[in-house]
Short mmCIF file of C-alpha atoms and ligand atoms in Angstrom, two decimals:
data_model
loop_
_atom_site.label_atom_id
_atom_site.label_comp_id
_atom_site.label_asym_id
_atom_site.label_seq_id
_atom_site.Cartn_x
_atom_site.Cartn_y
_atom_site.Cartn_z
CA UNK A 1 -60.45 -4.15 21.22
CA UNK A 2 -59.59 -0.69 21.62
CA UNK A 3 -57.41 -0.02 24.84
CA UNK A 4 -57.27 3.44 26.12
CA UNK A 5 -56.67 2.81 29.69
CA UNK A 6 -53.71 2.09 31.46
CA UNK A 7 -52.53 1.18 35.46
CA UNK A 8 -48.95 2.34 36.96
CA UNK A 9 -48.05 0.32 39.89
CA UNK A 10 -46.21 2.48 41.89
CA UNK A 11 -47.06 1.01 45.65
CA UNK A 12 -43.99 -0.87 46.10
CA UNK A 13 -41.42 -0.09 48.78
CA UNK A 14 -38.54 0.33 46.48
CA UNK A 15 -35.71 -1.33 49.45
CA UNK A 16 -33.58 -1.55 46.54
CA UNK A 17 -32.99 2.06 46.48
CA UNK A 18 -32.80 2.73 49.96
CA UNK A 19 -31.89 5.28 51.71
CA UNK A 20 -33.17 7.57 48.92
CA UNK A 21 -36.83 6.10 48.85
CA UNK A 22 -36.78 6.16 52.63
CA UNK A 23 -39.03 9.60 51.81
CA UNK A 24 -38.67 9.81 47.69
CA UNK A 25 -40.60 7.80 45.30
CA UNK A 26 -38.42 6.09 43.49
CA UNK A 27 -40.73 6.35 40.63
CA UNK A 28 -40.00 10.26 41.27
CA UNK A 29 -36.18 9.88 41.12
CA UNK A 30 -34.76 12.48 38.25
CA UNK A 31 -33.76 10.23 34.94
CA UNK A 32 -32.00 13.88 33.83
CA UNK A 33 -34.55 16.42 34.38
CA UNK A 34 -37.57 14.28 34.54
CA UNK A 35 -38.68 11.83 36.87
CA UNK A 36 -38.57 8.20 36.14
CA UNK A 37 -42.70 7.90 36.01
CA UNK A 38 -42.69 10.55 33.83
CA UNK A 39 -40.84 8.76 30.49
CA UNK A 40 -43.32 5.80 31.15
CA UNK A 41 -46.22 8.19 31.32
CA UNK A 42 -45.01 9.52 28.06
CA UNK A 43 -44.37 5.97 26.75
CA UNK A 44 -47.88 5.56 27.35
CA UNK A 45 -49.74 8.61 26.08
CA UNK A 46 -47.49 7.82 22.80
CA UNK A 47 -49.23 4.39 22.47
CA UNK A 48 -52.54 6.08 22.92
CA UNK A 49 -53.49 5.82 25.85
CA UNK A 50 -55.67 8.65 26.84
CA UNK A 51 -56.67 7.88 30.96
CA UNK A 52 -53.84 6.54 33.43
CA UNK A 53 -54.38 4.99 36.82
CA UNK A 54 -51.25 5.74 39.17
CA UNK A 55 -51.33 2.57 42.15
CA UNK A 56 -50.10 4.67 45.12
CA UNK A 57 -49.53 4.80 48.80
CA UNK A 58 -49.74 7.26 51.38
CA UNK A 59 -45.52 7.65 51.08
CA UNK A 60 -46.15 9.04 47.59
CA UNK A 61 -48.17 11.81 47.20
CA UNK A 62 -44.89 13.48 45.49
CA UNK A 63 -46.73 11.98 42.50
CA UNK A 64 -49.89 13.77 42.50
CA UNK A 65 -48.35 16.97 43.28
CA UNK A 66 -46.02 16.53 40.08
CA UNK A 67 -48.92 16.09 37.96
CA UNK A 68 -50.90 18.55 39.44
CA UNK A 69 -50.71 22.40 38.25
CA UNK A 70 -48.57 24.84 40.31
CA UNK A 71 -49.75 28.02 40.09
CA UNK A 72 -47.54 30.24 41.64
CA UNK A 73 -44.32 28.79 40.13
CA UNK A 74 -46.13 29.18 36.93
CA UNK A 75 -46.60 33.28 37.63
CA UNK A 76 -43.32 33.78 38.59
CA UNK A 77 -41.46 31.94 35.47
CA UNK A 78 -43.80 33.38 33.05
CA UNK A 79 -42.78 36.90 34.97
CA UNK A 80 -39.36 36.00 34.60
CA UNK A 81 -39.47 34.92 30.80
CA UNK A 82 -38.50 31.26 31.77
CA UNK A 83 -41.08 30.21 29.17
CA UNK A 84 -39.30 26.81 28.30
CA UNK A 85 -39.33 25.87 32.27
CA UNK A 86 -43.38 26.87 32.20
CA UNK A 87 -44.03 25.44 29.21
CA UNK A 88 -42.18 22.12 30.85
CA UNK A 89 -43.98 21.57 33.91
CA UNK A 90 -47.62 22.15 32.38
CA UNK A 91 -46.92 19.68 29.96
CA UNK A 92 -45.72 17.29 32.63
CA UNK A 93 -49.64 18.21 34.92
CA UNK A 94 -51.48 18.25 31.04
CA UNK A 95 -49.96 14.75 29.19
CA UNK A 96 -53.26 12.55 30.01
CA UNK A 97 -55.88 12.50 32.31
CA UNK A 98 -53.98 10.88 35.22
CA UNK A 99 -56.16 9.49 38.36
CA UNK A 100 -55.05 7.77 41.96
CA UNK A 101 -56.22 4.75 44.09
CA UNK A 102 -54.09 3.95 46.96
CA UNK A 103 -52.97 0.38 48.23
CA UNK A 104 -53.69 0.38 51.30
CA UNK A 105 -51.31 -2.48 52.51
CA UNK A 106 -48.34 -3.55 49.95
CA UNK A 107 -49.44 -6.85 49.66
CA UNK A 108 -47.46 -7.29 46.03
CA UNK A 109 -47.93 -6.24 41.93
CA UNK A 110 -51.25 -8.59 42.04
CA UNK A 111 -52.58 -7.30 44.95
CA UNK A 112 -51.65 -3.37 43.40
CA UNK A 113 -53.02 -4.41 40.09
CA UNK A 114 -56.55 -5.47 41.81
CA UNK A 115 -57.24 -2.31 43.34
CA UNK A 116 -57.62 -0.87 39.75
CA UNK A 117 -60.99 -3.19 39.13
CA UNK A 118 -63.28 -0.40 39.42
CA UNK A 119 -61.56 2.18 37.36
CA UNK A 120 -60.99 -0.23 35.00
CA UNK A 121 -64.82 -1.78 34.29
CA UNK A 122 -64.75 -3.72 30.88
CA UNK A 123 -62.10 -2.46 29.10
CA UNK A 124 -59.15 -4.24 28.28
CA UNK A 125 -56.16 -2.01 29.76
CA UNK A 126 -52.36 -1.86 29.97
CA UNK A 127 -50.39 -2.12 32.75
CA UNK A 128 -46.83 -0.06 32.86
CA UNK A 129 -44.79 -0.82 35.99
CA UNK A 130 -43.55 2.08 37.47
CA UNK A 131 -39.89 1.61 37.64
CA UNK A 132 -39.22 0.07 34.20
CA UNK A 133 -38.75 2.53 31.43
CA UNK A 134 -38.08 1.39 28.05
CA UNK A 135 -36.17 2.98 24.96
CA UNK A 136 -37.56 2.08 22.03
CA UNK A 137 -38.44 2.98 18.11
CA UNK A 138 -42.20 1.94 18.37
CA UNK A 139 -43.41 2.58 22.33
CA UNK A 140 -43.19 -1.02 23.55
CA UNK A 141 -46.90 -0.47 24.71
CA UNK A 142 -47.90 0.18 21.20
CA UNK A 143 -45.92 -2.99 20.53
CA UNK A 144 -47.96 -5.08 22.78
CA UNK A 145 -51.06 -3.49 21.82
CA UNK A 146 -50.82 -4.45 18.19
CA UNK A 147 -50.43 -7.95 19.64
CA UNK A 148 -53.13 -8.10 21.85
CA UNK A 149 -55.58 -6.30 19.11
CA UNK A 150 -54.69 -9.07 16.17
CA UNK A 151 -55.00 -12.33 18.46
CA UNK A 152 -58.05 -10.65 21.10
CA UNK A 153 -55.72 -11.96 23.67
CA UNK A 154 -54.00 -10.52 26.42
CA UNK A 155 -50.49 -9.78 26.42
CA UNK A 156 -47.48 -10.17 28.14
CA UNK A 157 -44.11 -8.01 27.22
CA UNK A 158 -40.83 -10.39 26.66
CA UNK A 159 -37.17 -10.50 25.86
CA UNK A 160 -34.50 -13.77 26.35
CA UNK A 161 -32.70 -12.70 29.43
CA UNK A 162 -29.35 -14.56 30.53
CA UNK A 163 -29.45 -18.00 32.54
CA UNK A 164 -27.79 -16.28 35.66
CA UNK A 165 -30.93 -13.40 35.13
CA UNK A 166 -34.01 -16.01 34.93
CA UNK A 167 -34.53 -16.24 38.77
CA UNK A 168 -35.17 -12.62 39.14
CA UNK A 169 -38.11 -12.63 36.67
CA UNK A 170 -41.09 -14.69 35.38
CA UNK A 171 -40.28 -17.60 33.16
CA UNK A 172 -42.84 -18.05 30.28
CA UNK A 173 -43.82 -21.79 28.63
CA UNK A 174 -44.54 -20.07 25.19
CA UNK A 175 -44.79 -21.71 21.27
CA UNK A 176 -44.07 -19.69 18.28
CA UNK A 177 -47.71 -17.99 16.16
CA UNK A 178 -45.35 -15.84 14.57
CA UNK A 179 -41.91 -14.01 14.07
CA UNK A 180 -42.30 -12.12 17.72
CA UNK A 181 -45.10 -13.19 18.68
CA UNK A 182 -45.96 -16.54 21.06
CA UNK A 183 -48.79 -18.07 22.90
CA UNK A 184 -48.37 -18.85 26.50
CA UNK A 185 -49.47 -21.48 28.31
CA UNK A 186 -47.55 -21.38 31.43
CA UNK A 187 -45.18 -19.40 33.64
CA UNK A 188 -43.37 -19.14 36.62
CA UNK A 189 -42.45 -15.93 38.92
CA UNK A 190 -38.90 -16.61 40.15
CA UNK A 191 -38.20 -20.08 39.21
CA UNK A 192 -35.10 -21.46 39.88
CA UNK A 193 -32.46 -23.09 37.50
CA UNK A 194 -34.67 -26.73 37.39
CA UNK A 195 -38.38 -25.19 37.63
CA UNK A 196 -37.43 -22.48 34.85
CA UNK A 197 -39.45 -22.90 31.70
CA UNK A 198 -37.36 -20.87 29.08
CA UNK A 199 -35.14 -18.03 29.47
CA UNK A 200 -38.26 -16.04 27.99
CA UNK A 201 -38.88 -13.82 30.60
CA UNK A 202 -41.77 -10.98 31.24
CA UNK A 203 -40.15 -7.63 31.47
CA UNK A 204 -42.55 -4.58 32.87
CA UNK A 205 -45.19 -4.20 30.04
CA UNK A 206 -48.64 -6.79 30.14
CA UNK A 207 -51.78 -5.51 28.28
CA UNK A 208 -55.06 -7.65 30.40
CA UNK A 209 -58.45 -8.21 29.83
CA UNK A 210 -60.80 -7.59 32.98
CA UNK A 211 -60.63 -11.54 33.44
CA UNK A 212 -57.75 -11.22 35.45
CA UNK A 213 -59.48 -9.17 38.16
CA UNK A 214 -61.68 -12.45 39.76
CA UNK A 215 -58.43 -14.16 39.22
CA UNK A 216 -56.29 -11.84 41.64
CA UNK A 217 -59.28 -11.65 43.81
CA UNK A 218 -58.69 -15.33 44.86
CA UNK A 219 -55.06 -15.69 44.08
CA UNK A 220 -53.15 -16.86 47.55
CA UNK A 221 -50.23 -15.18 48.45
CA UNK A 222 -47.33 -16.62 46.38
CA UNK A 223 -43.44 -16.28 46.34
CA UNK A 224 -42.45 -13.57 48.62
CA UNK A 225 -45.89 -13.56 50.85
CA UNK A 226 -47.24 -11.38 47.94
CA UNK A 227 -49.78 -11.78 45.86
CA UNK A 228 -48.28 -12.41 42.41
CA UNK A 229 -49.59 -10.95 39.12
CA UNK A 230 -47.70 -13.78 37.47
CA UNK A 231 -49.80 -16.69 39.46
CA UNK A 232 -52.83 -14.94 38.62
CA UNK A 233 -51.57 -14.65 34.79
CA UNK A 234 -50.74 -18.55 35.26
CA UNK A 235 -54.38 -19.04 35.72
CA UNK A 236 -55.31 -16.37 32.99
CA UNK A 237 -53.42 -18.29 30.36
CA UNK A 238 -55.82 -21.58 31.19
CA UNK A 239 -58.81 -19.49 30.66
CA UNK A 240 -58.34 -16.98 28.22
CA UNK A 241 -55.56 -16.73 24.91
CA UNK A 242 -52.59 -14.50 26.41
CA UNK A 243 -49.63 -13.99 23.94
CA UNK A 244 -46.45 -12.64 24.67
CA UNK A 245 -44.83 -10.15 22.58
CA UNK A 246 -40.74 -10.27 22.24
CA UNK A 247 -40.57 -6.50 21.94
CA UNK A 248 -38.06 -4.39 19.97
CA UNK A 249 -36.37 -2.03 22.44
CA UNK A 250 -34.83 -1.61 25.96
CA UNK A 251 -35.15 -1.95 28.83
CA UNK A 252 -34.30 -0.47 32.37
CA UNK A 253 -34.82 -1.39 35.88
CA UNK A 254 -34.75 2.20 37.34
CA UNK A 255 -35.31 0.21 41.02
CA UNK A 256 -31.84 -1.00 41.32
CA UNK A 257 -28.99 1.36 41.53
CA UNK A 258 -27.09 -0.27 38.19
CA UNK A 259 -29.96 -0.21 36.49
CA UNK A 260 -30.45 3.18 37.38
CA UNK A 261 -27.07 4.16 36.45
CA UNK A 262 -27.32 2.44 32.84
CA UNK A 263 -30.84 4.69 31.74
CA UNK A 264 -29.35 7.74 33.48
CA UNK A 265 -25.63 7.58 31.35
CA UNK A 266 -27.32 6.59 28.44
CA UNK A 267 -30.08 9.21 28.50
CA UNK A 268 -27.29 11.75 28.91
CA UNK A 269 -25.78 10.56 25.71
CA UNK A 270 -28.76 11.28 23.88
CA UNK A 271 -30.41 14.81 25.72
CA UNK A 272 -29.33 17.82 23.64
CA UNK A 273 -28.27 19.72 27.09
CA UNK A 274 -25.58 16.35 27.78
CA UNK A 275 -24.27 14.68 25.13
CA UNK A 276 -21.62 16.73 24.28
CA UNK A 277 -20.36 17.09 27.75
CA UNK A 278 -20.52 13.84 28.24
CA UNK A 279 -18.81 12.20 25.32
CA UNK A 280 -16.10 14.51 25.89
CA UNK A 281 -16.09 13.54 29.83
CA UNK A 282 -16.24 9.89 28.72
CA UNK A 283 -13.40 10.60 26.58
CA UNK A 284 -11.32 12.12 28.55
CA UNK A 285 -11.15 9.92 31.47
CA UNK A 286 -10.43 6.99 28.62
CA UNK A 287 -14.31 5.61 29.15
CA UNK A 288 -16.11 4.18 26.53
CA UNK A 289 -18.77 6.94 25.00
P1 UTP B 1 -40.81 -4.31 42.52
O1 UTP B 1 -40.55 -5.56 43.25
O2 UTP B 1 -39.92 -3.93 41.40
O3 UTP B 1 -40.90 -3.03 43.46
O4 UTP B 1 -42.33 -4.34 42.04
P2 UTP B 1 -40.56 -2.85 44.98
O5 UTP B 1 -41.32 -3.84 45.79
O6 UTP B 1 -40.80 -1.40 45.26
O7 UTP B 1 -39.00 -3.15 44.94
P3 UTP B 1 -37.92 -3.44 46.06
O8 UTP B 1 -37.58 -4.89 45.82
O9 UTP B 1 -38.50 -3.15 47.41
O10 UTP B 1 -36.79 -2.54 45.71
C1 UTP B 1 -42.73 -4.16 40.69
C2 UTP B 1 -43.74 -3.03 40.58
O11 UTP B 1 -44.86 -3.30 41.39
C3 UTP B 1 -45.14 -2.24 42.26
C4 UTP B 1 -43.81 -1.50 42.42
O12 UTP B 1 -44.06 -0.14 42.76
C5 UTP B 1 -43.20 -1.68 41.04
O13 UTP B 1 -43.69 -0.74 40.11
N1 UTP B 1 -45.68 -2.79 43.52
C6 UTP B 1 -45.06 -3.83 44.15
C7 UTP B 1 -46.86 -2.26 44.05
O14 UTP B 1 -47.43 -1.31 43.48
N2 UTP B 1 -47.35 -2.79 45.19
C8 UTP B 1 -46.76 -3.85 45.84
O15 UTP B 1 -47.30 -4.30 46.87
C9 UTP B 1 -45.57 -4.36 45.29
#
């Protein structure tokens, strides 16, 4: 199983971050000087992946410009000897070979992942959603790759979250194969405190096998009115061996404004340009650095 493909969702309406996504992306939202899709591009390309598969809408073409090449700015920094900032944005349009299907309706993450059927043929693929970026040693893709390559399975990404968290995510029915690594055989998108099956929950990161394509095809709408990846996983895991992989690393929720904050203060503390400033900002107003 060799996975070389992956799919960004990036079709959502992101109300969380409203009114900045009113006409922004909020997968274009700077993390720093890049924007958020661009660390989980990178995330990607660093677990080999060579072709990527951006799920858009016709609010976002702010993406496809970003990663497209821009001539004229490229003239005039090269005239100016701003070879750093040229040398920048080419990498950003150069990373991997990065292609576009729009959703036409947002009709949910199953719904988005569908539309990548044809680009995605046999192949198993990942999926990386577009607003979670994750700090971590090995890339957390990598992570679940390994996992999906040993047990031929497909793969879900995990961490324990807290009891107050659960609702907000999928909860996974999972036994132990190994130290971090568990075979599902049920889950639950947004269960509440009684229907929850462990505080095991799936956090942005999935690598699937094309299987899950006839799935989603005839997957109702679920909680929300939108067609859920997770009930189309649900039926996955009856079918096929999907694991779950309790991956070393973090993870951020760029979509909500506190997650947002969290990656975008801790980022600073690590970028050459910031980290001085701000440790000695934190400092001084008596904040934690
Ligand atoms: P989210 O629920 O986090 O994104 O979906 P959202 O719908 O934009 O968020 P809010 O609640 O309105 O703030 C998870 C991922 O699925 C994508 C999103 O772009 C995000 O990457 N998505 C969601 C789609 O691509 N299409 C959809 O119909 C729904």
């Amino acid at each position: 199983m060799k996975i070389k493909k992956a799919v960004i969702p990036a079709a959502g309406f992101g109300t969380r971050m409203l009114p900045a996504t009113k006409t922004v992306p909020k997968e274009m939202l700077p993390l720093l000087d890049k924007p958020v899709i661009q660390y989980i591009i990178e995330e990607a390309v660093a677990a080999g992946i060579e072709d990527i598969l951006i799920i858009t809408n016709r609010a976002k073409s702010a993406m496809d410009d970003y990663f497209d090449y821009h001539p004229e700015l490229e003239e005039r920094l090269y005239r100016d000897g701003k070879l750093k900032e040229r040398e920048a944005i080419r990498h950003a349009a150069d990373m991997a070979n990065i292609f576009y299907v729009r959703q036409k309706e947002t009709r949910g993450l199953g719904h988005a992942i569908w539309r990548a059927k044809d680009f995605i043929g046999q192949d198993p693929f990942a999926v990386l959603l577009g607003d979670d970026i994750m700090r971590a040693e090995v890339p957390v893709t990598k992570q679940l790759i390994d996992a999906a390559e040993k047990y031929n399975a497909s793969c879900v990404g995990t961490q324990k979250v807290a009891d107050d968290a659960v609702g907000r995510y999928s909860s996974l029915q999972i036994s132990p194969l190994e130290k971090t690594v568990y075979k599902v055989t049920d889950m639950n998108e947004k269960p509440t405190p009684e229907e929850k099956f462990s505080n095991f929950a799936i956090l942005g990161r999935y690598v699937l096998t094309p299987g899950i394509f006839d799935i989603l095809e005839n997957t109702p709408p679920g909680k929300g009115g939108e067609i859920q990846l997770t009930d189309g996983l649900r039926t996955l895991c009856q079918r096929e061996p999907v694991v779950a992989k309790e991956f070393a690393g973090r993870r951020y929720d760029t979509g909500n404004l506190c997650g947002f904050l969290e990656a975008t203060l801790e980022l600073a503390l690590d970028h050459p340009e910031t980290k001085d400033f701000m440790q000695s900002y934190l400092r001084q107003n008596r904040l934690e650095g």
